[in-house]
Amino acid sequence: MRVIRQFRNSRSTYGWGSIVLHWLVALTVLGMYPLGLYIVSLGYYDPGYRIYPDWHRSIGVLLLMLLCVRLIWKALNPRPEAVTGTRPWERVAAHLGHWGLYLLLLVVLASGYLFSTADGRSIQVFSLFSLPAIPGLALRQEELAAEIHFYSATLLMLLTAVHLLAALKHHFINKDATLTRMLGLDSEKLNEHH
């Protein structure tokens, strides 16, 4: 029973399930953006032009699956309460910021899918399986989908930076457990020291 409770969220802290899913999504997103920028810089005859776009698409499909797991996990777990001393406007901003991150990530993934399948071809995911194009959506809208993909990904990076700055502000200025509990550290013991 104790292991299950530690794996799941409680009203005061995040469980290991939420922590692992958070960091898997976060680190994947942070790695995908520079990879995408690098892909755009490649010339047609560059050897990487045949490899990196496939990696980017494959990781994108896996990220979509991971995001679905994350959202289901979020729905099935209690949401930990904000740490003591958090102002009401900070709670609202955090809530809107989190949903903004999810929404932008969905836009990035959907536009990437539409961009990648605009010619009617499926996406091969690391030669493990393929994600087919949806015939009604394969309308050769590569340019529009690519623009939406780039600008929504850039906006996602900016919002991620704000999210990170807010977490650092809580840790170094407020000296509360907002960041440490997402790192899996014992927030109650940390609160005693501050």
JSON list of C-alpha atoms in Angstrom, two decimals:
[
{"chain": "A", "resi": 1, "resn": "MET", "atom": "CA", "xyz": [0.00, 0.00, 0.00]},
{"chain": "A", "resi": 2, "resn": "ARG", "atom": "CA", "xyz": [2.83, 2.38, 0.85]},
{"chain": "A", "resi": 3, "resn": "VAL", "atom": "CA", "xyz": [4.51, 1.90, -2.57]},
{"chain": "A", "resi": 4, "resn": "ILE", "atom": "CA", "xyz": [1.23, 2.65, -4.40]},
{"chain": "A", "resi": 5, "resn": "ARG", "atom": "CA", "xyz": [0.73, 5.83, -2.37]},
{"chain": "A", "resi": 6, "resn": "GLN", "atom": "CA", "xyz": [4.27, 6.99, -3.12]},
{"chain": "A", "resi": 7, "resn": "PHE", "atom": "CA", "xyz": [3.79, 6.25, -6.81]},
{"chain": "A", "resi": 8, "resn": "ARG", "atom": "CA", "xyz": [0.54, 8.24, -6.91]},
{"chain": "A", "resi": 9, "resn": "ASN", "atom": "CA", "xyz": [0.06, 11.90, -5.99]},
{"chain": "A", "resi": 10, "resn": "SER", "atom": "CA", "xyz": [-1.17, 12.96, -2.60]},
{"chain": "A", "resi": 11, "resn": "ARG", "atom": "CA", "xyz": [-2.80, 16.25, -1.63]},
{"chain": "A", "resi": 12, "resn": "SER", "atom": "CA", "xyz": [0.59, 17.57, -0.51]},
{"chain": "A", "resi": 13, "resn": "THR", "atom": "CA", "xyz": [3.08, 16.23, -3.04]},
{"chain": "A", "resi": 14, "resn": "TYR", "atom": "CA", "xyz": [3.58, 14.55, -6.41]},
{"chain": "A", "resi": 15, "resn": "GLY", "atom": "CA", "xyz": [4.05, 10.80, -6.67]},
{"chain": "A", "resi": 16, "resn": "TRP", "atom": "CA", "xyz": [6.81, 9.15, -8.67]},
{"chain": "A", "resi": 17, "resn": "GLY", "atom": "CA", "xyz": [4.44, 8.52, -11.58]},
{"chain": "A", "resi": 18, "resn": "SER", "atom": "CA", "xyz": [3.81, 12.25, -12.10]},
{"chain": "A", "resi": 19, "resn": "ILE", "atom": "CA", "xyz": [7.45, 13.15, -11.49]},
{"chain": "A", "resi": 20, "resn": "VAL", "atom": "CA", "xyz": [8.80, 10.66, -14.06]},
{"chain": "A", "resi": 21, "resn": "LEU", "atom": "CA", "xyz": [6.18, 11.61, -16.67]},
{"chain": "A", "resi": 22, "resn": "HIS", "atom": "CA", "xyz": [6.84, 15.33, -16.12]},
{"chain": "A", "resi": 23, "resn": "TRP", "atom": "CA", "xyz": [10.58, 15.03, -16.67]},
{"chain": "A", "resi": 24, "resn": "LEU", "atom": "CA", "xyz": [10.29, 12.61, -19.61]},
{"chain": "A", "resi": 25, "resn": "VAL", "atom": "CA", "xyz": [7.98, 15.05, -21.42]},
{"chain": "A", "resi": 26, "resn": "ALA", "atom": "CA", "xyz": [10.03, 18.11, -20.40]},
{"chain": "A", "resi": 27, "resn": "LEU", "atom": "CA", "xyz": [13.41, 16.72, -21.46]},
{"chain": "A", "resi": 28, "resn": "THR", "atom": "CA", "xyz": [12.01, 15.35, -24.72]},
{"chain": "A", "resi": 29, "resn": "VAL", "atom": "CA", "xyz": [10.44, 18.70, -25.60]},
{"chain": "A", "resi": 30, "resn": "LEU", "atom": "CA", "xyz": [13.65, 20.55, -24.72]},
{"chain": "A", "resi": 31, "resn": "GLY", "atom": "CA", "xyz": [15.65, 18.22, -26.97]},
{"chain": "A", "resi": 32, "resn": "MET", "atom": "CA", "xyz": [13.21, 18.29, -29.89]},
{"chain": "A", "resi": 33, "resn": "TYR", "atom": "CA", "xyz": [13.33, 22.05, -30.44]},
{"chain": "A", "resi": 34, "resn": "PRO", "atom": "CA", "xyz": [17.07, 22.34, -31.17]},
{"chain": "A", "resi": 35, "resn": "LEU", "atom": "CA", "xyz": [16.88, 19.14, -33.23]},
{"chain": "A", "resi": 36, "resn": "GLY", "atom": "CA", "xyz": [14.13, 20.72, -35.32]},
{"chain": "A", "resi": 37, "resn": "LEU", "atom": "CA", "xyz": [16.16, 23.90, -35.82]},
{"chain": "A", "resi": 38, "resn": "TYR", "atom": "CA", "xyz": [19.15, 21.82, -36.86]},
{"chain": "A", "resi": 39, "resn": "ILE", "atom": "CA", "xyz": [17.05, 19.87, -39.37]},
{"chain": "A", "resi": 40, "resn": "VAL", "atom": "CA", "xyz": [15.85, 23.11, -40.98]},
{"chain": "A", "resi": 41, "resn": "SER", "atom": "CA", "xyz": [19.47, 24.20, -41.41]},
{"chain": "A", "resi": 42, "resn": "LEU", "atom": "CA", "xyz": [20.48, 21.03, -43.29]},
{"chain": "A", "resi": 43, "resn": "GLY", "atom": "CA", "xyz": [20.94, 21.03, -47.03]},
{"chain": "A", "resi": 44, "resn": "TYR", "atom": "CA", "xyz": [19.25, 18.41, -49.21]},
{"chain": "A", "resi": 45, "resn": "TYR", "atom": "CA", "xyz": [22.55, 16.61, -49.85]},
{"chain": "A", "resi": 46, "resn": "ASP", "atom": "CA", "xyz": [23.65, 16.59, -46.22]},
{"chain": "A", "resi": 47, "resn": "PRO", "atom": "CA", "xyz": [23.82, 12.98, -44.92]},
{"chain": "A", "resi": 48, "resn": "GLY", "atom": "CA", "xyz": [21.84, 14.01, -41.82]},
{"chain": "A", "resi": 49, "resn": "TYR", "atom": "CA", "xyz": [18.94, 15.11, -44.02]},
{"chain": "A", "resi": 50, "resn": "ARG", "atom": "CA", "xyz": [18.08, 11.41, -44.49]},
{"chain": "A", "resi": 51, "resn": "ILE", "atom": "CA", "xyz": [18.36, 10.53, -40.77]},
{"chain": "A", "resi": 52, "resn": "TYR", "atom": "CA", "xyz": [17.40, 13.37, -38.40]},
{"chain": "A", "resi": 53, "resn": "PRO", "atom": "CA", "xyz": [13.95, 14.18, -39.80]},
{"chain": "A", "resi": 54, "resn": "ASP", "atom": "CA", "xyz": [12.97, 10.52, -39.29]},
{"chain": "A", "resi": 55, "resn": "TRP", "atom": "CA", "xyz": [14.25, 10.69, -35.71]},
{"chain": "A", "resi": 56, "resn": "HIS", "atom": "CA", "xyz": [12.36, 13.92, -35.12]},
{"chain": "A", "resi": 57, "resn": "ARG", "atom": "CA", "xyz": [9.10, 12.46, -36.45]},
{"chain": "A", "resi": 58, "resn": "SER", "atom": "CA", "xyz": [9.55, 9.18, -34.56]},
{"chain": "A", "resi": 59, "resn": "ILE", "atom": "CA", "xyz": [10.29, 10.92, -31.27]},
{"chain": "A", "resi": 60, "resn": "GLY", "atom": "CA", "xyz": [7.30, 13.22, -31.92]},
{"chain": "A", "resi": 61, "resn": "VAL", "atom": "CA", "xyz": [4.93, 10.24, -32.23]},
{"chain": "A", "resi": 62, "resn": "LEU", "atom": "CA", "xyz": [6.35, 8.69, -29.06]},
{"chain": "A", "resi": 63, "resn": "LEU", "atom": "CA", "xyz": [6.00, 12.06, -27.33]},
{"chain": "A", "resi": 64, "resn": "LEU", "atom": "CA", "xyz": [2.33, 12.19, -28.34]},
{"chain": "A", "resi": 65, "resn": "MET", "atom": "CA", "xyz": [1.80, 8.77, -26.79]},
{"chain": "A", "resi": 66, "resn": "LEU", "atom": "CA", "xyz": [3.66, 9.86, -23.65]},
{"chain": "A", "resi": 67, "resn": "LEU", "atom": "CA", "xyz": [1.57, 13.03, -23.45]},
{"chain": "A", "resi": 68, "resn": "CYS", "atom": "CA", "xyz": [-1.63, 10.96, -23.64]},
{"chain": "A", "resi": 69, "resn": "VAL", "atom": "CA", "xyz": [-0.37, 8.79, -20.75]},
{"chain": "A", "resi": 70, "resn": "ARG", "atom": "CA", "xyz": [0.53, 11.95, -18.83]},
{"chain": "A", "resi": 71, "resn": "LEU", "atom": "CA", "xyz": [-2.92, 13.50, -19.30]},
{"chain": "A", "resi": 72, "resn": "ILE", "atom": "CA", "xyz": [-4.67, 10.26, -18.27]},
{"chain": "A", "resi": 73, "resn": "TRP", "atom": "CA", "xyz": [-2.39, 10.01, -15.23]},
{"chain": "A", "resi": 74, "resn": "LYS", "atom": "CA", "xyz": [-3.18, 13.64, -14.37]},
{"chain": "A", "resi": 75, "resn": "ALA", "atom": "CA", "xyz": [-6.92, 12.93, -14.56]},
{"chain": "A", "resi": 76, "resn": "LEU", "atom": "CA", "xyz": [-6.63, 9.85, -12.31]},
{"chain": "A", "resi": 77, "resn": "ASN", "atom": "CA", "xyz": [-4.52, 11.49, -9.58]},
{"chain": "A", "resi": 78, "resn": "PRO", "atom": "CA", "xyz": [-5.33, 14.19, -7.06]},
{"chain": "A", "resi": 79, "resn": "ARG", "atom": "CA", "xyz": [-3.72, 17.53, -7.78]},
{"chain": "A", "resi": 80, "resn": "PRO", "atom": "CA", "xyz": [-1.37, 18.52, -4.95]},
{"chain": "A", "resi": 81, "resn": "GLU", "atom": "CA", "xyz": [-2.32, 21.77, -3.30]},
{"chain": "A", "resi": 82, "resn": "ALA", "atom": "CA", "xyz": [-0.11, 24.80, -3.80]},
{"chain": "A", "resi": 83, "resn": "VAL", "atom": "CA", "xyz": [2.52, 25.26, -1.11]},
{"chain": "A", "resi": 84, "resn": "THR", "atom": "CA", "xyz": [1.71, 27.51, 1.83]},
{"chain": "A", "resi": 85, "resn": "GLY", "atom": "CA", "xyz": [2.19, 31.16, 1.04]},
{"chain": "A", "resi": 86, "resn": "THR", "atom": "CA", "xyz": [1.33, 30.93, -2.66]},
{"chain": "A", "resi": 87, "resn": "ARG", "atom": "CA", "xyz": [-0.76, 33.95, -3.62]},
{"chain": "A", "resi": 88, "resn": "PRO", "atom": "CA", "xyz": [-4.13, 33.44, -5.38]},
{"chain": "A", "resi": 89, "resn": "TRP", "atom": "CA", "xyz": [-2.91, 35.09, -8.60]},
{"chain": "A", "resi": 90, "resn": "GLU", "atom": "CA", "xyz": [0.11, 32.75, -8.62]},
{"chain": "A", "resi": 91, "resn": "ARG", "atom": "CA", "xyz": [-2.20, 29.74, -8.36]},
{"chain": "A", "resi": 92, "resn": "VAL", "atom": "CA", "xyz": [-4.30, 30.99, -11.28]},
{"chain": "A", "resi": 93, "resn": "ALA", "atom": "CA", "xyz": [-1.18, 31.80, -13.32]},
{"chain": "A", "resi": 94, "resn": "ALA", "atom": "CA", "xyz": [0.30, 28.34, -12.61]},
{"chain": "A", "resi": 95, "resn": "HIS", "atom": "CA", "xyz": [-2.95, 26.62, -13.59]},
{"chain": "A", "resi": 96, "resn": "LEU", "atom": "CA", "xyz": [-3.26, 28.62, -16.82]},
{"chain": "A", "resi": 97, "resn": "GLY", "atom": "CA", "xyz": [0.44, 28.16, -17.56]},
{"chain": "A", "resi": 98, "resn": "HIS", "atom": "CA", "xyz": [0.23, 24.38, -17.22]},
{"chain": "A", "resi": 99, "resn": "TRP", "atom": "CA", "xyz": [-2.79, 24.13, -19.50]},
{"chain": "A", "resi": 100, "resn": "GLY", "atom": "CA", "xyz": [-1.10, 26.53, -21.92]},
{"chain": "A", "resi": 101, "resn": "LEU", "atom": "CA", "xyz": [1.89, 24.16, -22.06]},
{"chain": "A", "resi": 102, "resn": "TYR", "atom": "CA", "xyz": [-0.37, 21.17, -22.74]},
{"chain": "A", "resi": 103, "resn": "LEU", "atom": "CA", "xyz": [-2.35, 23.02, -25.41]},
{"chain": "A", "resi": 104, "resn": "LEU", "atom": "CA", "xyz": [0.74, 24.30, -27.20]},
{"chain": "A", "resi": 105, "resn": "LEU", "atom": "CA", "xyz": [2.34, 20.87, -27.10]},
{"chain": "A", "resi": 106, "resn": "LEU", "atom": "CA", "xyz": [-0.78, 19.37, -28.67]},
{"chain": "A", "resi": 107, "resn": "VAL", "atom": "CA", "xyz": [-0.71, 22.04, -31.41]},
{"chain": "A", "resi": 108, "resn": "VAL", "atom": "CA", "xyz": [3.00, 21.34, -32.03]},
{"chain": "A", "resi": 109, "resn": "LEU", "atom": "CA", "xyz": [2.40, 17.59, -32.27]},
{"chain": "A", "resi": 110, "resn": "ALA", "atom": "CA", "xyz": [-0.73, 17.89, -34.42]},
{"chain": "A", "resi": 111, "resn": "SER", "atom": "CA", "xyz": [0.90, 20.34, -36.84]},
{"chain": "A", "resi": 112, "resn": "GLY", "atom": "CA", "xyz": [4.01, 18.15, -37.01]},
{"chain": "A", "resi": 113, "resn": "TYR", "atom": "CA", "xyz": [1.83, 15.18, -37.88]},
{"chain": "A", "resi": 114, "resn": "LEU", "atom": "CA", "xyz": [-0.03, 17.16, -40.56]},
{"chain": "A", "resi": 115, "resn": "PHE", "atom": "CA", "xyz": [3.24, 18.49, -41.97]},
{"chain": "A", "resi": 116, "resn": "SER", "atom": "CA", "xyz": [4.79, 15.01, -42.06]},
{"chain": "A", "resi": 117, "resn": "THR", "atom": "CA", "xyz": [1.77, 13.29, -43.64]},
{"chain": "A", "resi": 118, "resn": "ALA", "atom": "CA", "xyz": [0.66, 16.06, -46.02]},
{"chain": "A", "resi": 119, "resn": "ASP", "atom": "CA", "xyz": [1.80, 14.01, -49.02]},
{"chain": "A", "resi": 120, "resn": "GLY", "atom": "CA", "xyz": [-0.26, 11.00, -47.88]},
{"chain": "A", "resi": 121, "resn": "ARG", "atom": "CA", "xyz": [2.68, 8.95, -46.55]},
{"chain": "A", "resi": 122, "resn": "SER", "atom": "CA", "xyz": [2.66, 7.41, -43.08]},
{"chain": "A", "resi": 123, "resn": "ILE", "atom": "CA", "xyz": [5.23, 8.14, -40.39]},
{"chain": "A", "resi": 124, "resn": "GLN", "atom": "CA", "xyz": [7.60, 5.24, -39.70]},
{"chain": "A", "resi": 125, "resn": "VAL", "atom": "CA", "xyz": [8.38, 5.22, -35.98]},
{"chain": "A", "resi": 126, "resn": "PHE", "atom": "CA", "xyz": [11.94, 3.87, -35.63]},
{"chain": "A", "resi": 127, "resn": "SER", "atom": "CA", "xyz": [10.97, 0.95, -37.91]},
{"chain": "A", "resi": 128, "resn": "LEU", "atom": "CA", "xyz": [8.79, -0.35, -35.05]},
{"chain": "A", "resi": 129, "resn": "PHE", "atom": "CA", "xyz": [5.40, 0.65, -36.42]},
{"chain": "A", "resi": 130, "resn": "SER", "atom": "CA", "xyz": [3.88, 3.27, -38.69]},
{"chain": "A", "resi": 131, "resn": "LEU", "atom": "CA", "xyz": [1.35, 6.00, -38.02]},
{"chain": "A", "resi": 132, "resn": "PRO", "atom": "CA", "xyz": [-0.77, 6.32, -41.16]},
{"chain": "A", "resi": 133, "resn": "ALA", "atom": "CA", "xyz": [-1.80, 9.56, -42.79]},
{"chain": "A", "resi": 134, "resn": "ILE", "atom": "CA", "xyz": [-5.48, 10.42, -42.45]},
{"chain": "A", "resi": 135, "resn": "PRO", "atom": "CA", "xyz": [-6.71, 10.65, -46.07]},
{"chain": "A", "resi": 136, "resn": "GLY", "atom": "CA", "xyz": [-9.07, 13.57, -45.44]},
{"chain": "A", "resi": 137, "resn": "LEU", "atom": "CA", "xyz": [-6.29, 15.58, -43.78]},
{"chain": "A", "resi": 138, "resn": "ALA", "atom": "CA", "xyz": [-3.54, 14.89, -46.33]},
{"chain": "A", "resi": 139, "resn": "LEU", "atom": "CA", "xyz": [-4.36, 18.01, -48.33]},
{"chain": "A", "resi": 140, "resn": "ARG", "atom": "CA", "xyz": [-0.83, 19.09, -49.24]},
{"chain": "A", "resi": 141, "resn": "GLN", "atom": "CA", "xyz": [-0.83, 21.89, -46.70]},
{"chain": "A", "resi": 142, "resn": "GLU", "atom": "CA", "xyz": [2.86, 21.41, -45.88]},
{"chain": "A", "resi": 143, "resn": "GLU", "atom": "CA", "xyz": [3.71, 25.12, -45.74]},
{"chain": "A", "resi": 144, "resn": "LEU", "atom": "CA", "xyz": [0.86, 26.09, -43.44]},
{"chain": "A", "resi": 145, "resn": "ALA", "atom": "CA", "xyz": [1.43, 23.10, -41.16]},
{"chain": "A", "resi": 146, "resn": "ALA", "atom": "CA", "xyz": [5.18, 23.79, -41.08]},
{"chain": "A", "resi": 147, "resn": "GLU", "atom": "CA", "xyz": [4.60, 27.44, -40.09]},
{"chain": "A", "resi": 148, "resn": "ILE", "atom": "CA", "xyz": [2.16, 26.49, -37.35]},
{"chain": "A", "resi": 149, "resn": "HIS", "atom": "CA", "xyz": [4.62, 23.83, -36.17]},
{"chain": "A", "resi": 150, "resn": "PHE", "atom": "CA", "xyz": [7.54, 26.27, -35.98]},
{"chain": "A", "resi": 151, "resn": "TYR", "atom": "CA", "xyz": [5.71, 29.17, -34.33]},
{"chain": "A", "resi": 152, "resn": "SER", "atom": "CA", "xyz": [3.81, 27.02, -31.83]},
{"chain": "A", "resi": 153, "resn": "ALA", "atom": "CA", "xyz": [7.06, 25.20, -30.92]},
{"chain": "A", "resi": 154, "resn": "THR", "atom": "CA", "xyz": [8.82, 28.54, -30.41]},
{"chain": "A", "resi": 155, "resn": "LEU", "atom": "CA", "xyz": [5.94, 29.79, -28.26]},
{"chain": "A", "resi": 156, "resn": "LEU", "atom": "CA", "xyz": [6.10, 26.51, -26.32]},
{"chain": "A", "resi": 157, "resn": "MET", "atom": "CA", "xyz": [9.80, 27.15, -25.62]},
{"chain": "A", "resi": 158, "resn": "LEU", "atom": "CA", "xyz": [9.03, 30.67, -24.39]},
{"chain": "A", "resi": 159, "resn": "LEU", "atom": "CA", "xyz": [6.28, 29.44, -22.08]},
{"chain": "A", "resi": 160, "resn": "THR", "atom": "CA", "xyz": [8.60, 26.67, -20.87]},
{"chain": "A", "resi": 161, "resn": "ALA", "atom": "CA", "xyz": [11.19, 29.33, -20.02]},
{"chain": "A", "resi": 162, "resn": "VAL", "atom": "CA", "xyz": [8.57, 31.25, -18.01]},
{"chain": "A", "resi": 163, "resn": "HIS", "atom": "CA", "xyz": [7.60, 27.99, -16.26]},
{"chain": "A", "resi": 164, "resn": "LEU", "atom": "CA", "xyz": [11.25, 27.34, -15.38]},
{"chain": "A", "resi": 165, "resn": "LEU", "atom": "CA", "xyz": [11.79, 30.90, -14.14]},
{"chain": "A", "resi": 166, "resn": "ALA", "atom": "CA", "xyz": [8.69, 30.63, -11.95]},
{"chain": "A", "resi": 167, "resn": "ALA", "atom": "CA", "xyz": [10.00, 27.36, -10.45]},
{"chain": "A", "resi": 168, "resn": "LEU", "atom": "CA", "xyz": [13.40, 28.96, -9.78]},
{"chain": "A", "resi": 169, "resn": "LYS", "atom": "CA", "xyz": [11.72, 32.01, -8.23]},
{"chain": "A", "resi": 170, "resn": "HIS", "atom": "CA", "xyz": [9.80, 29.72, -5.86]},
{"chain": "A", "resi": 171, "resn": "HIS", "atom": "CA", "xyz": [13.00, 27.88, -4.95]},
{"chain": "A", "resi": 172, "resn": "PHE", "atom": "CA", "xyz": [15.47, 30.75, -4.54]},
{"chain": "A", "resi": 173, "resn": "ILE", "atom": "CA", "xyz": [13.29, 33.74, -3.62]},
{"chain": "A", "resi": 174, "resn": "ASN", "atom": "CA", "xyz": [10.23, 32.25, -1.90]},
{"chain": "A", "resi": 175, "resn": "LYS", "atom": "CA", "xyz": [12.33, 29.35, -0.56]},
{"chain": "A", "resi": 176, "resn": "ASP", "atom": "CA", "xyz": [9.36, 27.00, -0.74]},
{"chain": "A", "resi": 177, "resn": "ALA", "atom": "CA", "xyz": [8.97, 23.39, -1.90]},
{"chain": "A", "resi": 178, "resn": "THR", "atom": "CA", "xyz": [7.30, 24.04, -5.27]},
{"chain": "A", "resi": 179, "resn": "LEU", "atom": "CA", "xyz": [10.34, 22.91, -7.27]},
{"chain": "A", "resi": 180, "resn": "THR", "atom": "CA", "xyz": [11.70, 20.29, -4.88]},
{"chain": "A", "resi": 181, "resn": "ARG", "atom": "CA", "xyz": [8.51, 18.28, -4.75]},
{"chain": "A", "resi": 182, "resn": "MET", "atom": "CA", "xyz": [8.65, 17.89, -8.57]},
{"chain": "A", "resi": 183, "resn": "LEU", "atom": "CA", "xyz": [12.22, 16.66, -8.12]},
{"chain": "A", "resi": 184, "resn": "GLY", "atom": "CA", "xyz": [10.99, 13.94, -5.76]},
{"chain": "A", "resi": 185, "resn": "LEU", "atom": "CA", "xyz": [12.61, 15.44, -2.68]},
{"chain": "A", "resi": 186, "resn": "ASP", "atom": "CA", "xyz": [10.90, 15.37, 0.70]},
{"chain": "A", "resi": 187, "resn": "SER", "atom": "CA", "xyz": [9.06, 18.70, 0.71]},
{"chain": "A", "resi": 188, "resn": "GLU", "atom": "CA", "xyz": [7.95, 18.43, 4.34]},
{"chain": "A", "resi": 189, "resn": "LYS", "atom": "CA", "xyz": [11.54, 18.17, 5.60]},
{"chain": "A", "resi": 190, "resn": "LEU", "atom": "CA", "xyz": [12.60, 21.01, 3.31]},
{"chain": "A", "resi": 191, "resn": "ASN", "atom": "CA", "xyz": [9.79, 23.22, 4.64]},
{"chain": "A", "resi": 192, "resn": "GLU", "atom": "CA", "xyz": [11.07, 22.67, 8.18]},
{"chain": "A", "resi": 193, "resn": "HIS", "atom": "CA", "xyz": [14.50, 24.05, 7.20]},
{"chain": "A", "resi": 194, "resn": "HIS", "atom": "CA", "xyz": [13.16, 27.26, 5.60]}
]
